[in-house]
PDB file of C-alpha atoms in Angstrom:
ATOM      1  CA  MET A   1      -6.501  36.546   2.962  1.00 70.00           C
ATOM      2  CA  ASN A   2      -4.939  33.255   1.362  1.00 73.00           C
ATOM      3  CA  VAL A   3      -2.528  33.262  -1.307  1.00 71.00           C
ATOM      4  CA  THR A   4      -1.033  30.116  -3.044  1.00 76.00           C
ATOM      5  CA  GLY A   5       1.232  29.773  -5.669  1.00 74.00           C
ATOM      6  CA  ILE A   6       1.204  26.293  -7.698  1.00 78.00           C
ATOM      7  CA  PRO A   7       3.941  25.828 -10.373  1.00 75.00           C
ATOM      8  CA  GLN A   8       3.096  25.388 -13.817  1.00 76.00           C
ATOM      9  CA  CYS A   9       5.735  22.639 -14.657  1.00 69.00           C
ATOM     10  CA  SER A  10       6.260  19.269 -12.830  1.00 62.00           C
ATOM     11  CA  ARG A  11       6.901  19.168  -9.105  1.00 63.00           C
ATOM     12  CA  PRO A  12      10.539  17.997  -9.074  1.00 65.00           C
ATOM     13  CA  ALA A  13      11.499  20.627 -11.805  1.00 64.00           C
ATOM     14  CA  CYS A  14       9.894  23.643 -10.056  1.00 68.00           C
ATOM     15  CA  GLY A  15       9.236  22.548  -6.475  1.00 69.00           C
ATOM     16  CA  ASN A  16       6.277  22.427  -4.299  1.00 74.00           C
ATOM     17  CA  PRO A  17       3.224  24.928  -4.033  1.00 78.00           C
ATOM     18  CA  SER A  18       4.028  27.884  -1.917  1.00 76.00           C
ATOM     19  CA  GLY A  19       1.773  30.626  -0.345  1.00 82.00           C
ATOM     20  CA  TYR A  20       0.753  32.372   2.806  1.00 81.00           C
ATOM     21  CA  ARG A  21      -2.242  32.997   4.737  1.00 84.00           C
ATOM     22  CA  ILE A  22      -2.788  36.430   6.505  1.00 85.00           C
ATOM     23  CA  THR A  23      -5.468  37.020   9.348  1.00 87.00           C
ATOM     24  CA  SER A  24      -6.353  40.129  11.094  1.00 89.00           C
ATOM     25  CA  ARG A  25      -9.328  42.103  12.652  1.00 90.00           C
ATOM     26  CA  LEU A  26     -11.032  45.032  10.776  1.00 91.00           C
ATOM     27  CA  HIS A  27     -12.425  47.580  13.577  1.00 92.00           C
ATOM     28  CA  CYS A  28     -14.708  50.107  12.168  1.00 93.00           C
ATOM     29  CA  ILE A  29     -16.763  52.945  13.847  1.00 92.00           C
ATOM     30  CA  PRO A  30     -19.563  54.244  11.923  1.00 90.00           C
ATOM     31  CA  ARG A  31     -20.497  58.083  11.652  1.00 85.00           C
ATOM     32  CA  ASN A  32     -23.011  59.037   9.269  1.00 85.00           C
ATOM     33  CA  ASN A  33     -21.931  57.943   5.574  1.00 89.00           C
ATOM     34  CA  THR A  34     -18.524  56.879   6.668  1.00 93.00           C
ATOM     35  CA  LEU A  35     -16.786  54.264   8.496  1.00 94.00           C
ATOM     36  CA  SER A  36     -13.371  54.948  10.472  1.00 94.00           C
ATOM     37  CA  CYS A  37     -11.491  51.608  10.149  1.00 93.00           C
ATOM     38  CA  SER A  38      -8.128  50.001  10.969  1.00 90.00           C
ATOM     39  CA  LEU A  39      -6.591  46.631  10.876  1.00 87.00           C
ATOM     40  CA  ARG A  40      -5.406  45.000  14.222  1.00 85.00           C
ATOM     41  CA  TYR A  41      -3.976  41.920  15.548  1.00 86.00           C
ATOM     42  CA  VAL A  42      -2.296  40.919  12.168  1.00 83.00           C
ATOM     43  CA  ASP A  43      -0.964  37.446  12.053  1.00 84.00           C
ATOM     44  CA  GLY A  44      -0.041  34.714   9.524  1.00 80.00           C
ATOM     45  CA  PHE A  45       2.044  32.029   8.230  1.00 78.00           C
ATOM     46  CA  ASP A  46       3.677  31.131   4.873  1.00 77.00           C
ATOM     47  CA  PHE A  47       4.715  27.753   3.355  1.00 72.00           C
ATOM     48  CA  GLY A  48       7.349  27.259   0.731  1.00 68.00           C
ATOM     49  CA  MET A  49       7.687  30.987  -0.143  1.00 58.00           C
ATOM     50  CA  ILE A  50       9.259  31.843  -3.541  1.00 51.00           C
ATOM     51  CA  GLY A  51      11.641  34.571  -4.525  1.00 50.00           C
ATOM     52  CA  GLU A  52      11.499  37.856  -2.759  1.00 51.00           C
ATOM     53  CA  GLU A  53       7.982  36.735  -1.232  1.00 53.00           C
ATOM     54  CA  ASP A  54       9.453  34.984   1.737  1.00 53.00           C
ATOM     55  CA  ASN A  55       9.371  37.967   3.779  1.00 68.00           C
ATOM     56  CA  ILE A  56       5.878  38.944   3.135  1.00 69.00           C
ATOM     57  CA  VAL A  57       4.133  37.760   6.230  1.00 68.00           C
ATOM     58  CA  ASN A  58       6.528  39.876   8.467  1.00 72.00           C
ATOM     59  CA  ARG A  59       5.620  42.780   5.772  1.00 69.00           C
ATOM     60  CA  ARG A  60       1.929  42.210   6.706  1.00 69.00           C
ATOM     61  CA  LYS A  61       2.426  41.864  10.300  1.00 66.00           C
ATOM     62  CA  ASN A  62       3.974  45.134  10.318  1.00 71.00           C
ATOM     63  CA  ILE A  63       1.282  47.057   8.479  1.00 74.00           C
ATOM     64  CA  THR A  64       0.166  50.353   9.956  1.00 72.00           C
ATOM     65  CA  GLU A  65      -2.772  50.494  12.538  1.00 79.00           C
ATOM     66  CA  ALA A  66      -3.455  54.042  11.498  1.00 83.00           C
ATOM     67  CA  PRO A  67      -6.985  54.612  10.542  1.00 88.00           C
ATOM     68  CA  ILE A  68      -8.680  55.185   7.358  1.00 93.00           C
ATOM     69  CA  GLU A  69     -12.073  56.647   6.593  1.00 95.00           C
ATOM     70  CA  LEU A  70     -14.247  55.233   3.963  1.00 96.00           C
ATOM     71  CA  PHE A  71     -16.735  57.663   2.354  1.00 96.00           C
ATOM     72  CA  PHE A  72     -19.719  55.708   1.039  1.00 94.00           C
ATOM     73  CA  ASP A  73     -22.285  56.684  -1.819  1.00 90.00           C
ATOM     74  CA  GLU A  74     -25.187  54.337  -2.978  1.00 87.00           C
ATOM     75  CA  LYS A  75     -22.813  52.186  -4.935  1.00 89.00           C
ATOM     76  CA  GLY A  76     -20.486  51.598  -2.307  1.00 91.00           C
ATOM     77  CA  ILE A  77     -16.872  53.228  -1.317  1.00 94.00           C
ATOM     78  CA  GLU A  78     -16.762  56.638  -3.117  1.00 92.00           C
ATOM     79  CA  ASN A  79     -13.341  57.870  -1.574  1.00 95.00           C
ATOM     80  CA  ILE A  80     -10.947  56.882   1.122  1.00 97.00           C
ATOM     81  CA  ILE A  81      -9.189  59.458   3.651  1.00 96.00           C
ATOM     82  CA  THR A  82      -5.901  58.352   4.851  1.00 95.00           C
ATOM     83  CA  SER A  83      -2.875  59.826   6.306  1.00 94.00           C
ATOM     84  CA  GLN A  84      -0.397  61.332   3.594  1.00 94.00           C
ATOM     85  CA  LEU A  85       2.337  59.423   5.553  1.00 93.00           C
ATOM     86  CA  THR A  86       0.769  55.894   4.896  1.00 91.00           C
ATOM     87  CA  ARG A  87       3.002  53.684   2.710  1.00 90.00           C
ATOM     88  CA  THR A  88       1.680  52.777  -0.711  1.00 92.00           C
ATOM     89  CA  TYR A  89       2.263  48.926   0.249  1.00 87.00           C
ATOM     90  CA  ASP A  90      -0.046  49.439   3.387  1.00 88.00           C
ATOM     91  CA  LEU A  91      -2.740  51.408   1.692  1.00 92.00           C
ATOM     92  CA  ASN A  92      -2.919  48.673  -1.017  1.00 92.00           C
ATOM     93  CA  ILE A  93      -3.620  46.148   1.570  1.00 90.00           C
ATOM     94  CA  LEU A  94      -6.097  48.331   3.178  1.00 91.00           C
ATOM     95  CA  LYS A  95      -7.772  48.860   0.181  1.00 94.00           C
ATOM     96  CA  MET A  96      -8.197  45.197  -0.776  1.00 93.00           C
ATOM     97  CA  VAL A  97      -9.686  44.632   2.711  1.00 93.00           C
ATOM     98  CA  ALA A  98     -12.051  47.690   2.263  1.00 93.00           C
ATOM     99  CA  GLU A  99     -13.112  46.424  -1.237  1.00 95.00           C
ATOM    100  CA  GLN A 100     -14.882  43.814   0.657  1.00 96.00           C
ATOM    101  CA  LEU A 101     -17.467  46.394   1.799  1.00 94.00           C
ATOM    102  CA  HIS A 102     -17.902  47.719  -1.758  1.00 94.00           C
ATOM    103  CA  PRO A 103     -20.889  46.071  -3.493  1.00 91.00           C
ATOM    104  CA  GLY A 104     -20.261  48.301  -6.603  1.00 90.00           C
ATOM    105  CA  ASN A 105     -23.886  49.098  -7.560  1.00 88.00           C
ATOM    106  CA  ASP A 106     -27.094  50.644  -6.172  1.00 82.00           C
ATOM    107  CA  PHE A 107     -29.259  47.617  -6.923  1.00 79.00           C
ATOM    108  CA  ASN A 108     -31.929  50.244  -7.688  1.00 74.00           C
ATOM    109  CA  ASP A 109     -35.283  47.945  -7.674  1.00 67.00           C
ATOM    110  CA  ILE A 110     -33.234  45.024  -8.712  1.00 68.00           C
ATOM    111  CA  GLY A 111     -34.759  41.591  -8.268  1.00 72.00           C
ATOM    112  CA  ASP A 112     -33.377  38.233  -8.804  1.00 84.00           C
ATOM    113  CA  GLY A 113     -31.493  38.074 -11.831  1.00 89.00           C
ATOM    114  CA  THR A 114     -28.225  38.882 -13.825  1.00 93.00           C
ATOM    115  CA  PHE A 115     -27.404  42.367 -15.192  1.00 92.00           C
ATOM    116  CA  GLU A 116     -24.337  44.356 -16.291  1.00 93.00           C
ATOM    117  CA  GLY A 117     -22.784  47.510 -14.712  1.00 92.00           C
ATOM    118  CA  GLU A 118     -19.666  49.455 -14.516  1.00 94.00           C
ATOM    119  CA  THR A 119     -17.959  49.434 -11.007  1.00 94.00           C
ATOM    120  CA  ALA A 120     -14.569  50.665  -9.630  1.00 95.00           C
ATOM    121  CA  SER A 121     -12.302  48.361  -7.538  1.00 96.00           C
ATOM    122  CA  THR A 122      -8.648  47.963  -6.590  1.00 96.00           C
ATOM    123  CA  ILE A 123      -7.912  47.198 -10.020  1.00 97.00           C
ATOM    124  CA  GLY A 124      -9.712  49.857 -11.957  1.00 96.00           C
ATOM    125  CA  ARG A 125     -12.940  50.812 -13.359  1.00 96.00           C
ATOM    126  CA  CYS A 126     -14.458  48.014 -15.362  1.00 97.00           C
ATOM    127  CA  ASN A 127     -17.749  46.490 -16.766  1.00 97.00           C
ATOM    128  CA  ALA A 128     -18.924  43.675 -14.448  1.00 97.00           C
ATOM    129  CA  THR A 129     -21.574  41.109 -14.614  1.00 97.00           C
ATOM    130  CA  PHE A 130     -23.735  40.909 -11.333  1.00 95.00           C
ATOM    131  CA  ASP A 131     -25.887  37.842 -10.372  1.00 96.00           C
ATOM    132  CA  VAL A 132     -28.193  38.671  -7.661  1.00 92.00           C
ATOM    133  CA  TYR A 133     -30.780  36.757  -5.899  1.00 90.00           C
ATOM    134  CA  HIS A 134     -32.520  36.381  -2.452  1.00 87.00           C
ATOM    135  CA  GLN A 135     -32.319  33.018  -0.559  1.00 88.00           C
ATOM    136  CA  SER A 136     -35.023  32.162   1.968  1.00 86.00           C
ATOM    137  CA  GLY A 137     -34.091  30.590   5.234  1.00 74.00           C
ATOM    138  CA  ASP A 138     -35.337  30.307   8.841  1.00 60.00           C
ATOM    139  CA  GLY A 139     -32.384  32.312  10.175  1.00 52.00           C
ATOM    140  CA  ASN A 140     -31.347  32.144  13.797  1.00 53.00           C
ATOM    141  CA  PRO A 141     -31.069  35.468  15.420  1.00 53.00           C
ATOM    142  CA  ASN A 142     -29.912  33.761  18.863  1.00 50.00           C
ATOM    143  CA  GLU A 143     -26.397  33.168  17.143  1.00 61.00           C
ATOM    144  CA  THR A 144     -25.689  37.122  17.413  1.00 62.00           C
ATOM    145  CA  ARG A 145     -25.988  39.823  19.720  1.00 60.00           C
ATOM    146  CA  PHE A 146     -27.223  42.428  16.967  1.00 66.00           C
ATOM    147  CA  ARG A 147     -29.429  42.930  13.971  1.00 68.00           C
ATOM    148  CA  LEU A 148     -28.674  44.963  11.020  1.00 72.00           C
ATOM    149  CA  LYS A 149     -31.024  47.307   9.568  1.00 67.00           C
ATOM    150  CA  LEU A 150     -30.591  46.883   5.640  1.00 65.00           C
ATOM    151  CA  LEU A 151     -30.682  49.830   3.623  1.00 62.00           C
ATOM    152  CA  PRO A 152     -31.924  50.940   1.140  1.00 60.00           C
ATOM    153  CA  PRO A 153     -35.645  49.617   1.303  1.00 61.00           C
ATOM    154  CA  ARG A 154     -35.661  48.878  -2.287  1.00 60.00           C
ATOM    155  CA  LEU A 155     -33.611  45.713  -1.833  1.00 64.00           C
ATOM    156  CA  HIS A 156     -37.195  44.477  -0.952  1.00 66.00           C
ATOM    157  CA  MET A 157     -35.456  41.844   1.749  1.00 72.00           C
ATOM    158  CA  THR A 158     -37.543  40.186   4.466  1.00 74.00           C
ATOM    159  CA  SER A 159     -36.176  39.342   7.984  1.00 75.00           C
ATOM    160  CA  THR A 160     -35.420  35.763   6.869  1.00 81.00           C
ATOM    161  CA  GLU A 161     -33.874  36.374   3.682  1.00 86.00           C
ATOM    162  CA  THR A 162     -30.137  36.595   2.691  1.00 90.00           C
ATOM    163  CA  LEU A 163     -29.295  38.596  -0.479  1.00 88.00           C
ATOM    164  CA  ILE A 164     -26.518  36.922  -2.466  1.00 93.00           C
ATOM    165  CA  ILE A 165     -24.543  39.021  -4.783  1.00 94.00           C
ATOM    166  CA  ASN A 166     -22.104  37.433  -7.483  1.00 97.00           C
ATOM    167  CA  LYS A 167     -19.883  39.977  -9.349  1.00 97.00           C
ATOM    168  CA  GLN A 168     -17.403  38.985 -12.227  1.00 98.00           C
ATOM    169  CA  THR A 169     -15.236  41.689 -13.513  1.00 98.00           C
ATOM    170  CA  ASN A 170     -14.718  41.787 -17.238  1.00 98.00           C
ATOM    171  CA  LEU A 171     -10.860  42.336 -17.242  1.00 98.00           C
ATOM    172  CA  ASN A 172     -10.827  43.299 -20.799  1.00 97.00           C
ATOM    173  CA  HIS A 173     -13.534  46.115 -20.731  1.00 97.00           C
ATOM    174  CA  CYS A 174     -12.176  48.658 -18.346  1.00 97.00           C
ATOM    175  CA  SER A 175     -12.086  52.550 -18.827  1.00 96.00           C
ATOM    176  CA  CYS A 176      -8.772  52.781 -16.514  1.00 96.00           C
ATOM    177  CA  TYR A 177      -6.687  50.206 -14.867  1.00 97.00           C
ATOM    178  CA  ALA A 178      -4.486  50.753 -11.463  1.00 95.00           C
ATOM    179  CA  ASP A 179      -1.374  52.117 -12.107  1.00 92.00           C
ATOM    180  CA  SER A 180       1.774  49.751 -12.035  1.00 94.00           C
ATOM    181  CA  TYR A 181      -0.463  46.923 -10.482  1.00 96.00           C
ATOM    182  CA  PHE A 182      -0.518  43.972 -12.880  1.00 96.00           C
ATOM    183  CA  ARG A 183       1.261  43.372 -16.146  1.00 96.00           C
ATOM    184  CA  LYS A 184      -1.896  42.133 -17.918  1.00 96.00           C
ATOM    185  CA  TYR A 185      -5.693  42.076 -17.167  1.00 97.00           C
ATOM    186  CA  GLY A 186      -7.385  39.298 -19.126  1.00 97.00           C
ATOM    187  CA  ASP A 187      -5.874  39.707 -22.649  1.00 96.00           C
ATOM    188  CA  THR A 188      -4.921  43.318 -22.242  1.00 95.00           C
ATOM    189  CA  VAL A 189      -1.249  43.934 -21.600  1.00 96.00           C
ATOM    190  CA  VAL A 190      -1.018  47.381 -19.652  1.00 95.00           C
ATOM    191  CA  TYR A 191       2.419  47.308 -18.135  1.00 94.00           C
ATOM    192  CA  GLN A 192       4.942  45.093 -19.896  1.00 93.00           C
ATOM    193  CA  ARG A 193       7.771  45.587 -17.402  1.00 93.00           C
ATOM    194  CA  LEU A 194       5.575  43.811 -14.270  1.00 94.00           C
ATOM    195  CA  GLN A 195       5.616  39.990 -13.987  1.00 91.00           C
ATOM    196  CA  ALA A 196       2.049  39.285 -12.556  1.00 94.00           C
ATOM    197  CA  ASP A 197      -0.990  38.645 -14.958  1.00 96.00           C
ATOM    198  CA  LEU A 198      -4.535  38.884 -13.524  1.00 97.00           C
ATOM    199  CA  ASP A 199      -6.846  36.263 -15.462  1.00 97.00           C
ATOM    200  CA  ILE A 200      -9.946  36.197 -13.036  1.00 97.00           C
ATOM    201  CA  MET A 201     -11.592  38.540 -10.475  1.00 98.00           C
ATOM    202  CA  ILE A 202     -14.727  37.247  -8.935  1.00 98.00           C
ATOM    203  CA  SER A 203     -16.607  38.456  -5.779  1.00 98.00           C
ATOM    204  CA  HIS A 204     -19.214  37.051  -3.436  1.00 97.00           C
ATOM    205  CA  MET A 205     -21.263  38.877  -0.875  1.00 96.00           C
ATOM    206  CA  GLU A 206     -24.058  37.660   1.406  1.00 94.00           C
ATOM    207  CA  ILE A 207     -26.123  39.944   3.651  1.00 90.00           C
ATOM    208  CA  SER A 208     -28.970  39.389   5.922  1.00 89.00           C
ATOM    209  CA  GLU A 209     -30.147  40.926   9.102  1.00 85.00           C
ATOM    210  CA  THR A 210     -28.033  38.873  11.481  1.00 86.00           C
ATOM    211  CA  SER A 211     -24.806  38.088   9.315  1.00 89.00           C
ATOM    212  CA  PHE A 212     -22.734  39.741   6.779  1.00 92.00           C
ATOM    213  CA  SER A 213     -19.754  38.276   4.462  1.00 95.00           C
ATOM    214  CA  SER A 214     -17.944  39.332   1.515  1.00 96.00           C
ATOM    215  CA  SER A 215     -14.852  37.721  -0.497  1.00 96.00           C
ATOM    216  CA  THR A 216     -12.956  38.459  -3.521  1.00 96.00           C
ATOM    217  CA  THR A 217     -10.935  35.817  -5.435  1.00 96.00           C
ATOM    218  CA  ARG A 218      -8.266  36.612  -7.992  1.00 96.00           C
ATOM    219  CA  LYS A 219      -6.782  34.162 -10.302  1.00 95.00           C
ATOM    220  CA  GLY A 220      -3.771  34.658 -12.421  1.00 95.00           C
ATOM    221  CA  THR A 221       0.129  33.861 -12.957  1.00 94.00           C
ATOM    222  CA  SER A 222       3.428  35.378 -11.773  1.00 90.00           C
ATOM    223  CA  VAL A 223       7.066  34.860 -12.776  1.00 86.00           C
ATOM    224  CA  SER A 224       9.629  34.384  -9.993  1.00 79.00           C
ATOM    225  CA  ASN A 225      13.222  33.125 -10.624  1.00 76.00           C
ATOM    226  CA  HIS A 226      12.365  32.298 -14.264  1.00 80.00           C
ATOM    227  CA  LYS A 227       9.426  30.005 -13.221  1.00 82.00           C
ATOM    228  CA  THR A 228       5.847  30.561 -13.790  1.00 88.00           C
ATOM    229  CA  TYR A 229       3.287  29.928 -10.826  1.00 88.00           C
ATOM    230  CA  ASN A 230      -0.607  29.789 -11.128  1.00 91.00           C
ATOM    231  CA  ILE A 231      -1.806  32.210  -8.398  1.00 91.00           C
ATOM    232  CA  ILE A 232      -4.827  32.269  -6.347  1.00 93.00           C
ATOM    233  CA  GLU A 233      -5.524  35.047  -3.883  1.00 92.00           C
ATOM    234  CA  ILE A 234      -8.677  35.036  -1.791  1.00 94.00           C
ATOM    235  CA  THR A 235      -9.618  37.947   0.532  1.00 94.00           C
ATOM    236  CA  LYS A 236     -12.585  37.564   2.823  1.00 94.00           C
ATOM    237  CA  ILE A 237     -14.300  39.445   5.513  1.00 95.00           C
ATOM    238  CA  ILE A 238     -16.782  37.999   8.147  1.00 94.00           C
ATOM    239  CA  LEU A 239     -18.843  40.230  10.550  1.00 92.00           C
ATOM    240  CA  GLU A 240     -18.049  38.948  13.944  1.00 90.00           C
ATOM    241  CA  ASP A 241     -19.615  41.177  16.157  1.00 88.00           C
ATOM    242  CA  ILE A 242     -21.353  44.810  16.727  1.00 87.00           C
ATOM    243  CA  GLN A 243     -20.551  46.759  19.878  1.00 86.00           C
ATOM    244  CA  PRO A 244     -20.970  50.153  21.156  1.00 85.00           C
ATOM    245  CA  ALA A 245     -18.130  52.552  20.340  1.00 83.00           C
ATOM    246  CA  THR A 246     -16.319  53.503  23.853  1.00 85.00           C
ATOM    247  CA  LYS A 247     -14.651  56.607  22.106  1.00 84.00           C
ATOM    248  CA  GLU A 248     -14.528  58.762  19.020  1.00 85.00           C
ATOM    249  CA  PRO A 249     -12.541  57.509  16.072  1.00 84.00           C
ATOM    250  CA  PRO A 250      -8.688  58.656  16.230  1.00 84.00           C
ATOM    251  CA  ALA A 251      -7.869  61.878  14.122  1.00 88.00           C
ATOM    252  CA  ILE A 252      -6.011  61.178  10.898  1.00 92.00           C
ATOM    253  CA  VAL A 253      -2.840  62.774  10.954  1.00 90.00           C
ATOM    254  CA  LYS A 254      -2.005  64.871   7.748  1.00 93.00           C
ATOM    255  CA  PRO A 255      -5.150  63.712   6.153  1.00 94.00           C
ATOM    256  CA  GLY A 256      -5.407  63.267   2.129  1.00 96.00           C
ATOM    257  CA  GLU A 257      -7.935  61.626  -0.139  1.00 97.00           C
ATOM    258  CA  THR A 258      -7.507  58.737  -2.561  1.00 97.00           C
ATOM    259  CA  LYS A 259      -9.821  56.432  -4.557  1.00 96.00           C
ATOM    260  CA  ILE A 260     -10.185  52.644  -4.041  1.00 96.00           C
ATOM    261  CA  LEU A 261      -7.932  52.026  -7.061  1.00 96.00           C
ATOM    262  CA  ALA A 262      -4.561  50.674  -5.995  1.00 96.00           C
ATOM    263  CA  ASN A 263      -1.499  52.768  -6.376  1.00 96.00           C
ATOM    264  CA  HIS A 264      -3.864  56.000  -6.600  1.00 95.00           C
ATOM    265  CA  ASP A 265      -2.196  59.135  -5.415  1.00 93.00           C
ATOM    266  CA  ILE A 266      -3.222  60.568  -2.091  1.00 94.00           C
ATOM    267  CA  LYS A 267      -4.229  64.462  -2.441  1.00 94.00           C
ATOM    268  CA  SER A 268      -3.974  66.961   0.322  1.00 90.00           C
ATOM    269  CA  ILE A 269      -7.064  68.023   2.036  1.00 88.00           C
ATOM    270  CA  SER A 270      -8.159  70.426   4.808  1.00 75.00           C
ATOM    271  CA  THR A 271      -7.695  68.801   8.256  1.00 69.00           C
ATOM    272  CA  SER A 272     -11.456  69.884   8.859  1.00 66.00           C
ATOM    273  CA  TYR A 273     -12.685  67.599   6.094  1.00 63.00           C
TER     274      TYR A 273
END
């Protein structure tokens, strides 16, 4: 994850750009239509941090390694099982990472082209514009020790093709917004007391038999110490390897259910879910 803040006024008056970069490994174990995942080896650095953000890298390094379970349906992540003891801050970070595994549509018999659809994300449930196309290439299976079986078959992909999915969220057309997350989404003010505005949210996903990558870019503004900064936030996942699991995924202590929306409540569920 890369986050950069650029002052809106001249450099002598507002200072230099600031930001941070966080790296980690997402370990997942599949089981039927679920993935049991956890973040490990979190590291990072910051430069010229502003206001209360100067401790953010240390906060990220201390993020919980407790597992979460991602339940999938045909459109992506349907719900998330996590411990009710998980801190909201930690869970929001995990959701931002998990969001990269969430295409947001079933792409039922979709060929190359652009279409509109409604999709859930960390910021809410909003209309989005999808741009989907197949990119041909020779591929190089020797670069990896695995091959992915692409589902569903209606994606109509060959072994040498890469499926490209671009998604731009229409921030002004949402049926709900994540609670207390941003002050303004596009032109829509939702939580006046907050100081961060979201102007653009776009996602890019590439899928083939031998590779997977997904990223989300958010652009907006934030106010700190009475100064306004242009913020660019990029969250990206790249599939590095697939290995046989050596043990069952750990049990979730005091499990609860939540949605992909940031700050969404965790509801108690049976331990035998």
